[in-house]
XYZ file of C-alpha atoms in Angstrom:
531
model
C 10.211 -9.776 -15.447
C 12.240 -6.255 -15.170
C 10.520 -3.533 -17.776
C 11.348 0.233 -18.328
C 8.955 2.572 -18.213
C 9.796 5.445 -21.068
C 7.430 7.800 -20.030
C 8.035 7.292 -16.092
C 6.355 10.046 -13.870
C 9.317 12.694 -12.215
C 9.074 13.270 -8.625
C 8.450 17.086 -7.022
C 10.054 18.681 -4.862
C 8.570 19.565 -1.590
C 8.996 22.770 1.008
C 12.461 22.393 2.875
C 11.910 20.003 6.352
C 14.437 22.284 7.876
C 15.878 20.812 11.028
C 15.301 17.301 10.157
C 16.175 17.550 6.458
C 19.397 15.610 6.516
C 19.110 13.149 8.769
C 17.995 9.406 8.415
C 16.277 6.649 10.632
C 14.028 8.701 11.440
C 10.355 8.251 11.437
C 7.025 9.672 9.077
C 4.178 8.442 10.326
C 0.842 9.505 8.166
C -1.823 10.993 11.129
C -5.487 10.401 11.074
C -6.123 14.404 9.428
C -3.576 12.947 6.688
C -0.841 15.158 7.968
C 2.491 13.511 7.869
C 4.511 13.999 11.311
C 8.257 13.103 11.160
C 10.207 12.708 14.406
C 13.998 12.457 15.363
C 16.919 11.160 13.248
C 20.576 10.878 12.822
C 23.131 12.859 10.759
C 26.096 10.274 9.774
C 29.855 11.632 9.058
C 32.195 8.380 7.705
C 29.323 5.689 8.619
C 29.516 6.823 12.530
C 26.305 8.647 13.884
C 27.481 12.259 14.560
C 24.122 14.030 15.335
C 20.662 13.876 16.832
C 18.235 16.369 16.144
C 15.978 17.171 19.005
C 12.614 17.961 16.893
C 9.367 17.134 15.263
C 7.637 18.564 12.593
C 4.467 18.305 10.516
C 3.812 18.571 6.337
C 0.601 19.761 5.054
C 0.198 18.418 2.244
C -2.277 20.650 1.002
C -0.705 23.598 1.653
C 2.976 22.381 1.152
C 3.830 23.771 4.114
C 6.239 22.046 7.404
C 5.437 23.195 10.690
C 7.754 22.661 13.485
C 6.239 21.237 16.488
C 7.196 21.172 20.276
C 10.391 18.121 20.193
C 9.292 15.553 22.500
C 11.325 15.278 26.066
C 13.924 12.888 24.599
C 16.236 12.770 21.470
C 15.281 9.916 19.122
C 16.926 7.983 16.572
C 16.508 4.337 15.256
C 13.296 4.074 17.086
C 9.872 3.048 16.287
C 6.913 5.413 15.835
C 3.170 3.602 15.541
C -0.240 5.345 15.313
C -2.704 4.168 17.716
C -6.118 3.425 17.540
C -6.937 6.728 18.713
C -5.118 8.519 16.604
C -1.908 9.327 18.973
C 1.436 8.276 18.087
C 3.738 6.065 20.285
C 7.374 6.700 19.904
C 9.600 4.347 21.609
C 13.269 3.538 21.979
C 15.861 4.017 19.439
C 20.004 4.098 19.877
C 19.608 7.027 22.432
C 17.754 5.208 25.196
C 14.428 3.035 26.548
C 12.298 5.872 27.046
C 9.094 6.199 24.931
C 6.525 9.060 24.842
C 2.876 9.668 23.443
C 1.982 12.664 20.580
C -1.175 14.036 20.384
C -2.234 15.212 17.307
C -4.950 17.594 18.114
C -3.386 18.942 21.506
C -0.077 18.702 19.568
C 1.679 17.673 22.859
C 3.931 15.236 24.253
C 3.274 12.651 27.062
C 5.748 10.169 28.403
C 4.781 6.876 28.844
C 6.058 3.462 30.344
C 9.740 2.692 29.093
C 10.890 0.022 27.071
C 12.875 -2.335 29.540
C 16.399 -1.100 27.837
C 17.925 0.930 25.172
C 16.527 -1.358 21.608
C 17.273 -0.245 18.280
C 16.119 -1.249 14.824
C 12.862 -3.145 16.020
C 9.482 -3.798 14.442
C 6.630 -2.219 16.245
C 3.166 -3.382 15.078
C -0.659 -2.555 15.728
C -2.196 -5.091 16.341
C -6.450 -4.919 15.859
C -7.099 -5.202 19.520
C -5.428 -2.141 19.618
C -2.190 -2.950 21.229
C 1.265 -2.840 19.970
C 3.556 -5.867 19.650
C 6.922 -4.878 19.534
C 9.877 -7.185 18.364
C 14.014 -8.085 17.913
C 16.289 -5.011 17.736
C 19.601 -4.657 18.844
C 20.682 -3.847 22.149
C 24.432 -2.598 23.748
C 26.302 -3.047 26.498
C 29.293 -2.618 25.230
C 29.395 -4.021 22.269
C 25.976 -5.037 20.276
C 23.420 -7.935 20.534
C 20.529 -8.523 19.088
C 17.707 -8.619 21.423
C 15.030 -11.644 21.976
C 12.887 -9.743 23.777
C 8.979 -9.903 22.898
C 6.933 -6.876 24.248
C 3.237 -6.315 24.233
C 2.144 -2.226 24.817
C -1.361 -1.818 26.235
C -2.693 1.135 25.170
C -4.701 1.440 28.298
C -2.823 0.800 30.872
C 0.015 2.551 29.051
C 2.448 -0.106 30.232
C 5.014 -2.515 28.382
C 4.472 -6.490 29.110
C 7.459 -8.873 28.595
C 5.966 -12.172 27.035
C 8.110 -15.246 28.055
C 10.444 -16.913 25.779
C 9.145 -17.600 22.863
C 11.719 -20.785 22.342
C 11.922 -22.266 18.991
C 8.879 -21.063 17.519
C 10.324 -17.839 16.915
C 13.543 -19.161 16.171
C 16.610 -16.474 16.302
C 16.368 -12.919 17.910
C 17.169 -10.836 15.057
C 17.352 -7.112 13.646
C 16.556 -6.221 10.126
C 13.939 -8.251 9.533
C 9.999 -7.306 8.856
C 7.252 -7.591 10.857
C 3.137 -7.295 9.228
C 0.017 -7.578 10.186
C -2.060 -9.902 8.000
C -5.128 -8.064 7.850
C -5.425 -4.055 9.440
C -9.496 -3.877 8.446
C -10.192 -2.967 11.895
C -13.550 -1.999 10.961
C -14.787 -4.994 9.050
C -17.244 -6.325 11.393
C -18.154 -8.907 8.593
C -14.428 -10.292 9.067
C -14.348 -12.754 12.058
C -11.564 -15.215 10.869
C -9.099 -14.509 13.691
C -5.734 -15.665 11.629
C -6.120 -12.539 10.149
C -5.078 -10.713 13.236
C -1.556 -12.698 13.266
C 1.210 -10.741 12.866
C 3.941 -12.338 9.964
C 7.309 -12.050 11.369
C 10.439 -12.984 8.347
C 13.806 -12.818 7.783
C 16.647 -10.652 9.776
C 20.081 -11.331 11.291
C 21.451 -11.500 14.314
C 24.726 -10.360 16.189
C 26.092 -12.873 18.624
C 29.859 -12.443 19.159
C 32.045 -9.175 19.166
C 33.273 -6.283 16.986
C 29.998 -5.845 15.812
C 29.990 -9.153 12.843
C 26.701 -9.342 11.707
C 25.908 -13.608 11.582
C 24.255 -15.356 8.031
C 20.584 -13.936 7.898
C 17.904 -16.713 8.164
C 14.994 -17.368 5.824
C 12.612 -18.489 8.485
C 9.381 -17.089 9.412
C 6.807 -17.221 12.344
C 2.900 -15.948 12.839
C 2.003 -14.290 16.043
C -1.192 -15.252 17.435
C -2.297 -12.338 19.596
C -5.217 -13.722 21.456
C -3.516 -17.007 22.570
C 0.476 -14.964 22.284
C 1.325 -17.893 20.875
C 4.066 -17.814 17.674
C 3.858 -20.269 14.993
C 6.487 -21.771 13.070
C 5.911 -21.523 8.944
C 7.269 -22.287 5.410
C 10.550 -20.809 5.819
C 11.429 -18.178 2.802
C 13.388 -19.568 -0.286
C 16.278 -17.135 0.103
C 17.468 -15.953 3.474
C 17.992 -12.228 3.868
C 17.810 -8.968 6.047
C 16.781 -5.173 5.492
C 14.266 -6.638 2.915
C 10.798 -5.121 2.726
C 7.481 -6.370 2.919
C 4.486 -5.109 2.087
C 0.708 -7.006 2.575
C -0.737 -6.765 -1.146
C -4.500 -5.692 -1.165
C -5.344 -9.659 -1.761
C -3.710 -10.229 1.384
C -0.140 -11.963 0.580
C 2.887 -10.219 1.290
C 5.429 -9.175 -1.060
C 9.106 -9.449 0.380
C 11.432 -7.632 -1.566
C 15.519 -7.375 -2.314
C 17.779 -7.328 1.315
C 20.846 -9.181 1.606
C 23.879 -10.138 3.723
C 25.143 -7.197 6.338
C 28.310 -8.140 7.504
C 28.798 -6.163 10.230
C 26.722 -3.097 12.317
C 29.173 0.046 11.516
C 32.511 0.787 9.077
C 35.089 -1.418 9.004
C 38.135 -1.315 11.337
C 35.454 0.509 13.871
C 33.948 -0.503 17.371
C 31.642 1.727 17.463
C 27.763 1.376 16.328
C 27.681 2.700 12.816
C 25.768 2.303 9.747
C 25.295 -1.512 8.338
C 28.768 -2.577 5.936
C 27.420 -5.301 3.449
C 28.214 -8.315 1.656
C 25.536 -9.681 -1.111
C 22.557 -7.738 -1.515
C 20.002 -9.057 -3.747
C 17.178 -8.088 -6.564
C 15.253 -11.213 -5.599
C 11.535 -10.754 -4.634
C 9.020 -13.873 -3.241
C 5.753 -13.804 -2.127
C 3.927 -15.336 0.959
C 0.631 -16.486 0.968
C -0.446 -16.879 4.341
C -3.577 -19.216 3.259
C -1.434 -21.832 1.843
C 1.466 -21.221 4.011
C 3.524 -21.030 0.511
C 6.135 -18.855 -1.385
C 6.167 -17.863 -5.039
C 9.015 -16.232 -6.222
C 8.394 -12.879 -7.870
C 10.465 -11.946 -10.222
C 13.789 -9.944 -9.857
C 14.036 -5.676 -9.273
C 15.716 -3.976 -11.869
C 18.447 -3.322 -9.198
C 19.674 -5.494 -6.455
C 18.661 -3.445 -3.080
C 18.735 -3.424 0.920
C 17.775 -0.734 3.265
C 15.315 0.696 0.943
C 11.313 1.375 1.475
C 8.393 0.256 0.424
C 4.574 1.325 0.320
C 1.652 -0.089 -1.367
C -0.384 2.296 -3.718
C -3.820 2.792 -3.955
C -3.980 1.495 -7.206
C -3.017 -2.186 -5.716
C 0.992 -1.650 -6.987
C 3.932 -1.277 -4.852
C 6.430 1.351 -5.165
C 10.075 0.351 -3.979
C 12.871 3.309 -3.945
C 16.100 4.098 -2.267
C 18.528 1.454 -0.514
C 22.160 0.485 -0.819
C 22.938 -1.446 -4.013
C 26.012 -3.567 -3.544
C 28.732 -4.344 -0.718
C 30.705 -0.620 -1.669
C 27.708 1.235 -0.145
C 26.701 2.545 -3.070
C 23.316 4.525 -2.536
C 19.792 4.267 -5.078
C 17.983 7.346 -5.986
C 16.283 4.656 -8.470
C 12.508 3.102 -7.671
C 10.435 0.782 -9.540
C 6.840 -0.935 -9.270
C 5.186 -3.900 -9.153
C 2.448 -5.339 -10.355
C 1.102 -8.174 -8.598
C -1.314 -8.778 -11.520
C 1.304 -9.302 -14.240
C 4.053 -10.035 -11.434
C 6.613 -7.629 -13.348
C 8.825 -5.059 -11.852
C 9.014 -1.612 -13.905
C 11.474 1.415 -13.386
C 9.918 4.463 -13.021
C 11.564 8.113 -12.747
C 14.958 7.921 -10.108
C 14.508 10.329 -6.873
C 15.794 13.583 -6.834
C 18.834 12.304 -4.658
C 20.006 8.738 -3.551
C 18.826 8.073 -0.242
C 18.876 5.479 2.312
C 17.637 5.624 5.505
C 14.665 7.523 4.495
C 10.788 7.185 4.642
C 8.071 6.501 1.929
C 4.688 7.449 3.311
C 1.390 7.269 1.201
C -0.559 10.470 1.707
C -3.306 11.756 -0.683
C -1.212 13.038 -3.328
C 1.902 10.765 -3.670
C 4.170 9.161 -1.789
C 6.413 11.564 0.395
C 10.250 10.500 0.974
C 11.861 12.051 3.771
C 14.954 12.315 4.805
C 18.266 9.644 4.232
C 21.884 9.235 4.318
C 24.058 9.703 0.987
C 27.051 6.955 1.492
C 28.947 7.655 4.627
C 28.086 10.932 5.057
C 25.222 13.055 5.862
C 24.061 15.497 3.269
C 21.122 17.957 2.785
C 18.097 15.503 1.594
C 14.834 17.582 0.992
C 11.614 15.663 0.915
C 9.927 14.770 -2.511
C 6.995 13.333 -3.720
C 5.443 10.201 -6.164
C 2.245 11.774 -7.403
C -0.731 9.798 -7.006
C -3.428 11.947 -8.459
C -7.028 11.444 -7.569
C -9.688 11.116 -10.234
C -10.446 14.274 -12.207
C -7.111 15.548 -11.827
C -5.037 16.392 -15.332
C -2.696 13.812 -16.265
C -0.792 12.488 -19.157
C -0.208 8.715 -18.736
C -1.757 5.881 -16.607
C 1.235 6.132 -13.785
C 0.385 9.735 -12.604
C -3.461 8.385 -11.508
C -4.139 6.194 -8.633
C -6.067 4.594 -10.758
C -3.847 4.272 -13.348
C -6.701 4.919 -16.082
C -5.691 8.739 -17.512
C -8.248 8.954 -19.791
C -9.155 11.817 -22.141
C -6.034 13.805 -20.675
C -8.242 13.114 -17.339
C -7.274 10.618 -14.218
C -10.657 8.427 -14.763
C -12.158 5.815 -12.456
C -12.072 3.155 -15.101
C -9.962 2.365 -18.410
C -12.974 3.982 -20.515
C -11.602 2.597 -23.545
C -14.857 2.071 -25.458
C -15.333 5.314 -28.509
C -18.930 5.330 -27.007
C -17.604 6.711 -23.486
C -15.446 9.834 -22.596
C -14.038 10.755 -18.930
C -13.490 14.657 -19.465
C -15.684 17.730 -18.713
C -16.512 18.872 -21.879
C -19.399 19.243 -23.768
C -19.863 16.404 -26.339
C -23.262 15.432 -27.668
C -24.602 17.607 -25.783
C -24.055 15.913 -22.431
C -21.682 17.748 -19.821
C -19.539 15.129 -17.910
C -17.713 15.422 -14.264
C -14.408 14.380 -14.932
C -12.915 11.269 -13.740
C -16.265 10.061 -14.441
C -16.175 7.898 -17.565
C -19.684 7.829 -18.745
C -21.525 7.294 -22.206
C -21.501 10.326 -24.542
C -22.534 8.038 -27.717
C -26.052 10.247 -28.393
C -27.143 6.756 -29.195
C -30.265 6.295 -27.024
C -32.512 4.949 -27.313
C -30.318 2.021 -28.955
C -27.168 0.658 -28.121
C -23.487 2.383 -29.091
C -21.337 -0.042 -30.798
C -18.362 -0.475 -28.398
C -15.977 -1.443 -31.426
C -16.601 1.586 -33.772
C -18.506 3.965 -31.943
C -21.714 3.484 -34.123
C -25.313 4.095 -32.960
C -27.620 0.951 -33.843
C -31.073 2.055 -35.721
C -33.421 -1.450 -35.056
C -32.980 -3.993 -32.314
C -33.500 -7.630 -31.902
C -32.584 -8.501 -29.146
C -32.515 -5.898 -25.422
C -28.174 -6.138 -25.983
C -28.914 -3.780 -29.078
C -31.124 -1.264 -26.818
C -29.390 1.672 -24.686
C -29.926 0.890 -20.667
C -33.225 1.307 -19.659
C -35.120 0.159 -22.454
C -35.934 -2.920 -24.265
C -36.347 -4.064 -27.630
C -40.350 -4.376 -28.924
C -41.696 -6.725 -31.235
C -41.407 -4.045 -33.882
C -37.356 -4.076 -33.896
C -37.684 -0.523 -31.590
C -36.241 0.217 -28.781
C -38.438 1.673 -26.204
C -39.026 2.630 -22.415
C -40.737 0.152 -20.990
C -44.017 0.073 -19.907
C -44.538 0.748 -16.455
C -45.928 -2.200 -14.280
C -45.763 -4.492 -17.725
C -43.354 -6.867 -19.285
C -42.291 -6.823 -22.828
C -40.972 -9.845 -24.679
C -38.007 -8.917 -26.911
C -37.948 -11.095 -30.103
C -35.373 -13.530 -29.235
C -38.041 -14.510 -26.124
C -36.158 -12.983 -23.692
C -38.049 -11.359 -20.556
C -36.742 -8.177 -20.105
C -37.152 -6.607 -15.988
C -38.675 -3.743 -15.533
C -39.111 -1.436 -12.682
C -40.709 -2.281 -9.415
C -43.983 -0.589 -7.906
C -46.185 -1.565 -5.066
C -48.969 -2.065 -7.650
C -50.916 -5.410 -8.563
C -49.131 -7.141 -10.921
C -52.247 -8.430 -13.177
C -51.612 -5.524 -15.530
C -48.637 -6.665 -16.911
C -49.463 -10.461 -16.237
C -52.154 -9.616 -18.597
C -50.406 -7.633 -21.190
C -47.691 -11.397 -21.068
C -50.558 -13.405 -21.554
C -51.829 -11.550 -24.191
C -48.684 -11.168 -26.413
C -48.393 -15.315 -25.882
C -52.146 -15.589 -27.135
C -51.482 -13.934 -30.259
C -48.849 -15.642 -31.178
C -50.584 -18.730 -30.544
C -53.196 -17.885 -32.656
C -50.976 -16.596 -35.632
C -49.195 -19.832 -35.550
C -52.374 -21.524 -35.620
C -53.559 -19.719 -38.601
C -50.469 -20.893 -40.370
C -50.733 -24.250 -39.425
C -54.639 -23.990 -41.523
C -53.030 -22.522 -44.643
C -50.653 -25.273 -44.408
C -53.128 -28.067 -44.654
C-alpha cells in the first residue's frame, strides 16, 4: 500500500563537503566515534566519468563541521569501503585500479594493504562476524567489461586477500549490481550461537558477457554464504528478477529488497567506453526474504518505480529509501519514502533538496546524511543533507521527526504516552517535574488508580487494578502501602506481592492466617442466625 504523508519532515542542509561535493560512487562509511568519513568519487559529464577527486574528509555531526583529511595514496572511485572490527576502514578497488589501503581513525592515517588480484568495480564487500571481509562479483576490464566471478576472503590479520575456488552452480552467475547482507551483525551477542546467522545473503544482479558493454537479463536467484565451511547455498530464488535493488536486514531479521530493474548496458548509448548504467524497466516492486523459512512475501509497491537509489534502516525499525533513477530516460529522484514492516505500507515523506543518484545514506545520531550524487548525465554541485532522527527529549512536532516516532506533548517521548493520566514534557504539572522524553504518570491520583480513558482519579478500590503501583486495595475499599513483611488480601481474594526482606516470614504468615480465621468465623456466625 503507497500513502502520503501531509505533514512529511523537510531535510537540512549540511556544511559544504567541498572537494568531494559533486561527485558520486563514492563512499560514507559511519566510524566507531560516529563521525562519518567519505572517500573518493567520480564527477560525470554526458554519462562518461570525467573526474576523480584525490581526497577524504570527515563530518562532525555535532559540530556541523567537514574536515579534510590526508587523501589516501591512490584515487578511488566505484570501490568498496568496510569498517573493521577494530574500528579501521578498508578501502579497496574501484574503476581506477586493484590497490586497497587501511584508514585509521584515531591516527587519521593511511596504510596500504594487500591488493585485490585486478582492477573490480561495483562489488559487495561484507563483514563478516569472524571479523573478515568477504568480498563479491563486480565488473572487471580488459578492454571491454565483464563481470567478475571472483570470490575473495580479506583476513584482517594477515592483511592478505584469499581467492576461494569456484563456487560452480551454487552461486550461480557472476554478477554486478546485486546486494550482498549479512544475516545477523550482533557481534556481541554471546547468547546467539546459531551459526546460520553468520551467512551472508547474496540476491539479484546482472551480468555482462559479450561486447559493447550490453548489460544481459538480471536473475532473481539467490545464495547464502556459509563462512565457517565457505560453502554457498542455493535458495528460493526472488519472485521478480532485478539489479541495483536494495536490501536492507529488518530488525526481525528478514531482508527487505526494494525497486531495481533492467540496465541495458554499462555507459551512454552509441559509447565504448565505461559510463554510467543506460536502463530499460525499472520497477516499484518490493519482496521480502525470510531466511528462516527460506520464503518471499511480496511487499507492496514504492510510490515511485526506482534503481540506483539507497537505503538505511532507522532506529525506529522503518526503512528510509531516497534517490535513484526512475525510468529508462535517466530521469533522477530527489523523492524518498518509508516503510513500515509492521503495517507493510510504503509512505512519501519530504523529497531531497536535489535529485541524486549515486549518493550515500548513512544513519548517524541525528538523521540520515546523503552525500554526494550525479544529476542525469552530468555532474553538478550536490551538498550533503540530512533526515532528522531526533533522540528522545528533543522538540518535535509529529511522530516522523523522533526515532521513536512517539512526539508526545510537543516532546520526542520513549513511548506513545497516549493515556490523559501520563505526560512526556518537562513541566510542572501536579506538582511533579518530569525529564522529557520520559512519559511518566502526572495523574495526582495516588494512592488510587488514574482512569486511563478519562483521566479520572478513583476514590475506593476493590480490587489492587483500582490502586496506584505500589499499593494494594484493603478490606476497607482503601488503597494503602502495604505492610512490610505481610500480605494483604484485596476483596476479590487476590494475593497481592509485596516487597522482599531477609526477615522470617511468620509475621505475615500470621497476619494471612488471621484475616482467613475471621472470616471463617463471621461466616459461621451467619450460618447460626440462619438456622
Amino acid at each position: 500500500m503507497a500513502i502520503c504523508d501531509a505533514l512529511a519532515l523537510a531535510w537540512e542542509p549540511l556544511a559544504a563537503l567541498t572537494a568531494l561535493q559533486d561527485v558520486g560512487f563514492h563512499s560514507a562509511t559511519k566510524l566507531d566515534s560516529g563521525e562519518l568519513l567519505v572517500v573518493g568519487g567520480a564527477t560525470v559529464d554526458m554519462g562518461l566519468f570525467n573526474g576523480f577527486p584525490h581526497a577524504a574528509s570527515e563530518y562532525d555531526e555535532e559540530t556541523n563541521v567537514w574536515t579534510p583529511l590526508d587523501a589516501p595514496t591512490h584515487s578511488y572511485a566505484l570501490h568498496t569501503a568496510t569498517k573493521l572490527r577494530d574500528g579501521r576502514v578498508l578501502v579497496a578497488g574501484g574503476l581506477l585500479g586493484s590497490m586497497a589501503e587501511l584508514f585509521d581513525p584515531v591516527a587519521k592515517t593511511w596504510q596500504a594493504t594487500d591488493p585485490l588480484p585486478r582492477a573490480i568495480m561495483s562489488a559487495t564487500a561484507t563483514l563478516l562476524n569472524d571479523g573478515r571481509v568477504l568480498h563479491v562479483g563486480g565488473v572487471y576490464s580488459t578492454g571491454t567489461a565483464f563481470t567478475a566471478h571472483e570470490v575473495l576472503l580479506y583476513d584482517v590479520e594477515q592483511g592478505t586477500w584469499e581467492t576461494l575456488p569456484d563456487v560452480g552452480q551454487d552461486l550461480p552467475k557472476s554478477r554486478f549490481g546485486h546486494t550482498a547482507t549479512l544475516l545477523d551483525d550482533d557481534k556481541d551477542d554471546e547468547e546467539d550461537d546459531n551459526e546460520a546467522d553468520d551467512n551472508v545473503f547474496v540476491v539479484g544482479g546482472a551480468e555482462i558477457t559479450g561486447s559493447n558493454l550490453l548489460i544481459d537479463a538480471p536473475t532473481k536467484s539467490a545464495a547464502l554464504f556459509d563462512p565457517v565451511d565457505e560453502t554457498w547455498t542455493a535458495v528460493t530464488p526472488m519472485n521478480i528478477a532485478r539489479a541495483f535493488h536494495t536490501a536492507t536486514r529488518l530488525s526481525d531479521g528478514r531482508i527487505l529488497v526494494a525497486g531495481g530493474g533492467v540496465p541495458k548496458k554499462l555507459g551512454p548509448e552509441g559509447s565504448s567506453v565505461i559510463g554510467i548504467v543506460t536502463w530499460g524497466n525499472v520497477y516499484s516492486s518490493a519482496e521480502i526474504y525470510d531466511p528462516v523459512t527460506n520464503t518471499w512475501t511480496l511487499a507492496g509497491n514504492m510510490n515511485e518505480p526506482r534503481a540506483e537509489h539507497q537505503a538505511v534502516l532507522l532506529e525506529n525499525g522503518r526503512v528510509l529509501v531516497a534517490g535513484g533513477k526512475r525510468d529508462s530516460s535517466g530521469r533522477m529522484l530527489a523523492s524518498a519514502e518509508i516503510f513500515d514492516p509492521v503495517k507493510m505500507t510504503w509512505t512519501t515523506t519530504s523529497h531531497m533538496q536535489t535529485p541524486r543518484f549515486g549518493h550515500s545514506l548513512a544513519l548517524l545520531d541525528r538523521g540520515v546524511v546523503a552525500t554526494g550524487g550525479i544529476l542525469a548525465f552530468s555532474g553538478i554541485n550536490r551538498p550533503p543533507e540530512r533526515y532528522p532522527q531526533a533522540p528522545d527529549g528533543t522538540f518535535c512536532t509529529f511522530d516522523d521527526q523522533c526515532k521513536s516516532t512517539h512526539c508526545v506533548d510537543g516532546v520526542c517521548c520513549d513511548s506513545a504516552c497516549s493515556s490523559p493520566c501520563l505526560a512526556c514534557k518537562k513541566t510542572e504539572k501536579n506538582n511533579k517535574a518530569l525529564d522529557d522524553g520520559i512519559c511518566e504518570d502526572v495523574s495526582g491520583c495516588t494512592p488510587f488508580a488514574c482512569n486511563v480513558d478519562n483521566g479520572l482519579c478513583g476514590t475506593s478500590c476493590a480490587t489492587i487494578e483500582e490502586c496506584a503501583s505500589g499499593h494494594v486495595c484493603d478490606p476497607t475499599g482503601t488503597c494503602i502501602r502495604p505492610l512490610e513483611n505481610a500480605s494483604i488480601i484485596d476483596d476479590s481474594s487476590c494475593a497481592a506481592s509485596l516487597p522482599q526482606s531477609n526477615a522470617p516470614p511468620w509475621p505475615g504468615l500470621t497476619v494471612v492466617a488471621c484475616l482467613f480465621a475471621w472470616r471463617r468465623q463471621r461466616s459461621a456466625r451467619k450460618d447460626q442466625r440462619k438456622s
